[in-house]
Amino acid sequence: MERWIENHCNSQQILLVGEGDFSFSACLARAFGCATNMVATSLDSQASEWGKHWSCVSHLNDLRQRGCQVLHDVNVHDMHRHYFLSWKKFDVIIFNFPHAGHYPGFGESHPRVIDARVMLRPGGEIHVTTRDDYPYNTWHVDSPASSAGLFLTEKVWFEKSDYPGYHNRRGGDIDSNETFALGESYTFKFEAKPYCMY
């Protein structure tokens, strides 16, 4: 039986990148009842993850019990060459709040933040959720997407309450398990331009 939560359903092959405490992945898994269609990843190692986001432990346990593949040390810049991910294709790639931490030279405007089109199935989408109020809207998330061979198909309001149990966490080393203000947040949906499909 097909189960939906907002823009996502259990019949889609879903990749989540840059997860903080994995509460968003866990929210989807609970809504689906099973998470065998999902791969959830974090930039941090497992040990570092536990140190930064103590709240991740229960979410990781829940995900694994529901059949989700969980990977650590996955960098969005080269994840298409990752030993496990390189041979997989996805219907949806989700990247929530790419600039949740403080990494010099890396934010929503970085040209490789959403350079993952080679990992999409035909007709697949990349969903980037970010704030779209000042000063965050000056990053123009659609510009690096266009440079990466993607085009914006839809922009939808992101309502945190639509995702029960999700807690947006900071990604840096300062107050990393604290939430941050979401302001005017939207999910930007991108598809690969036809000539960029692989």
C-alpha positions as a printed Julia matrix, in Angstrom:
198×3 Matrix{Float64}:
  0.0    0.0     0.0
  1.34   3.42   -0.95
  1.84   5.79    1.97
  2.54   9.51    1.68
  3.88  12.22    3.95
  3.75  15.57    2.19
  6.01  15.31   -0.92
  7.31  11.81   -0.24
  5.95   8.27   -0.48
  7.17   4.77    0.29
  7.22   3.77   -3.39
 10.04   6.25   -4.07
 13.7    5.42   -3.69
 14.83   8.24   -1.38
 18.3    9.49   -0.5
 18.65  11.91    2.41
 21.94  13.8     2.64
 23.42  15.96    5.36
 21.15  14.63    8.09
 21.71  16.19   11.52
 20.19  14.02   14.23
 18.34  11.88   11.64
 14.97  13.01   12.97
 13.71  13.91    9.47
 14.62  10.46    8.13
 12.99   8.85   11.15
  9.85  10.9    10.61
  9.54   9.61    7.04
 10.24   6.05    8.16
  7.49   6.18   10.77
  5.02   7.58    8.23
  5.89   4.81    5.75
  5.94   2.07    8.4
  9.04   0.67    6.72
 12.19   2.35    5.41
 13.7   -0.18    3.0
 13.26   2.43    0.24
 15.49   4.95    2.04
 19.19   5.69    2.43
 19.97   8.27    5.12
 23.43   9.84    5.3
 25.41  12.28    7.41
 28.62  14.21    6.78
 29.95  13.28   10.22
 31.39   9.95   11.31
 29.23   7.85   13.6
 31.37   8.75   16.64
 31.27  12.45   15.79
 27.53  12.22   15.16
 26.91  10.83   18.63
 29.05  13.62   20.12
 27.31  16.43   18.25
 23.76  15.12   18.2
 23.09  12.99   21.27
 19.44  12.94   20.15
 20.37  10.86   17.08
 20.67   7.54   18.94
 16.96   6.76   19.14
 16.39   7.92   15.55
 19.2    5.73   14.22
 17.85   2.73   16.11
 14.39   3.36   14.71
 15.7    3.72   11.16
 17.74   0.53   11.28
 14.85  -1.44   12.77
 12.69  -0.28    9.86
 15.26  -1.35    7.26
 16.81   2.0     6.35
 20.4    1.96    5.11
 22.33   4.46    7.26
 25.72   5.8     6.1
 28.15   8.16    7.82
 31.1   10.11    6.4
 29.19  10.91    3.21
 30.19  14.2     1.6
 27.65  15.67   -0.82
 30.55  16.82   -3.04
 31.59  13.3    -4.03
 28.8   11.02   -2.87
 28.23   9.84   -6.47
 31.58   8.03   -6.1
 30.74   6.51   -2.7
 31.26   2.72   -2.63
 27.59   2.07   -1.77
 25.88   4.97   -3.5
 27.74   4.96   -6.83
 25.6    2.19   -8.31
 22.24   3.4    -7.0
 19.66   5.73   -8.56
 17.01   7.63   -6.66
 13.6    9.14   -7.3
 14.14  11.84   -4.7
 17.28  13.27   -3.1
 16.54  15.38   -0.02
 18.92  18.0     1.36
 17.44  19.99    4.24
 19.07  23.26    5.27
 22.52  22.77    3.69
 23.94  25.73    5.61
 22.91  24.5     9.06
 26.55  24.64   10.17
 29.44  27.04    9.83
 31.78  25.76    7.16
 33.95  28.41    5.43
 33.03  28.79    1.77
 30.18  26.31    1.95
 26.52  27.29    1.95
 23.43  27.07   -0.22
 25.16  29.18   -2.86
 28.09  26.79   -3.26
 27.91  25.47   -6.85
 28.25  21.82   -5.78
 25.67  21.76   -2.99
 23.11  20.09   -5.23
 25.34  18.57   -7.88
 23.77  15.12   -7.63
 21.86  14.82  -10.9
 23.84  11.73  -11.96
 22.24   9.89   -9.06
 18.68  10.58  -10.2
 16.39   8.19  -12.01
 14.67   9.63  -15.1
 12.09  12.11  -13.83
 13.7   12.17  -10.38
 13.91  15.27   -8.22
 16.3   16.96   -5.82
 14.55  18.7    -2.93
 16.53  21.43   -1.18
 14.84  23.0     1.83
 16.22  26.32    2.98
 15.23  29.69    4.35
 14.17  32.18    1.7
 14.11  35.36    3.75
 16.92  37.9     4.17
 19.88  37.34    4.23
 19.45  33.72    3.12
 17.58  34.65   -0.05
 20.69  36.46   -1.28
 22.28  33.02   -1.81
 19.88  32.35   -4.71
 19.75  28.57   -4.37
 18.37  28.25   -7.91
 21.56  29.71   -9.45
 23.94  26.89   -8.46
 21.19  24.45   -9.4
 21.07  25.83  -12.91
 24.87  25.64  -13.13
 24.64  22.0   -12.06
 22.23  21.17  -14.91
 19.02  21.38  -12.88
 15.88  23.44  -13.28
 13.39  24.55  -10.66
  9.99  22.89  -11.08
  8.28  23.97   -7.86
  8.81  25.96   -4.67
  6.61  24.98   -1.72
  6.3   26.33    1.8
  8.05  24.12    4.38
  5.91  23.58    7.45
  7.86  21.82   10.19
  4.67  20.63   11.92
  3.91  18.51    8.84
  6.81  16.29    9.9
  6.05  14.99   13.42
  9.21  14.41   15.45
 11.48  16.39   13.13
 13.89  18.76   14.88
 16.11  20.92   12.69
 19.61  20.84   14.19
 22.67  22.97   13.71
 25.43  21.28   11.73
 28.53  23.0    13.08
 30.44  22.41   16.28
 28.79  25.31   18.13
 25.54  24.34   19.89
 25.24  21.54   17.35
 22.26  19.84   18.98
 20.29  23.09   19.21
 17.56  24.03   16.76
 17.66  27.2    14.69
 14.94  29.59   13.54
 13.31  28.44   10.31
 11.91  31.82    9.28
 10.41  31.68    5.79
 11.51  28.24    4.69
 10.68  26.59    1.39
 11.43  23.35   -0.38
 12.89  23.96   -3.83
 12.24  21.04   -6.19
 14.67  20.54   -9.04
 14.79  18.16  -11.98
 17.69  17.44  -14.31
 17.66  19.22  -17.64
 17.04  16.63  -20.38
 20.53  16.89  -21.85
 22.02  16.25  -18.41
 20.3   12.92  -17.8
 22.69   9.95  -17.51
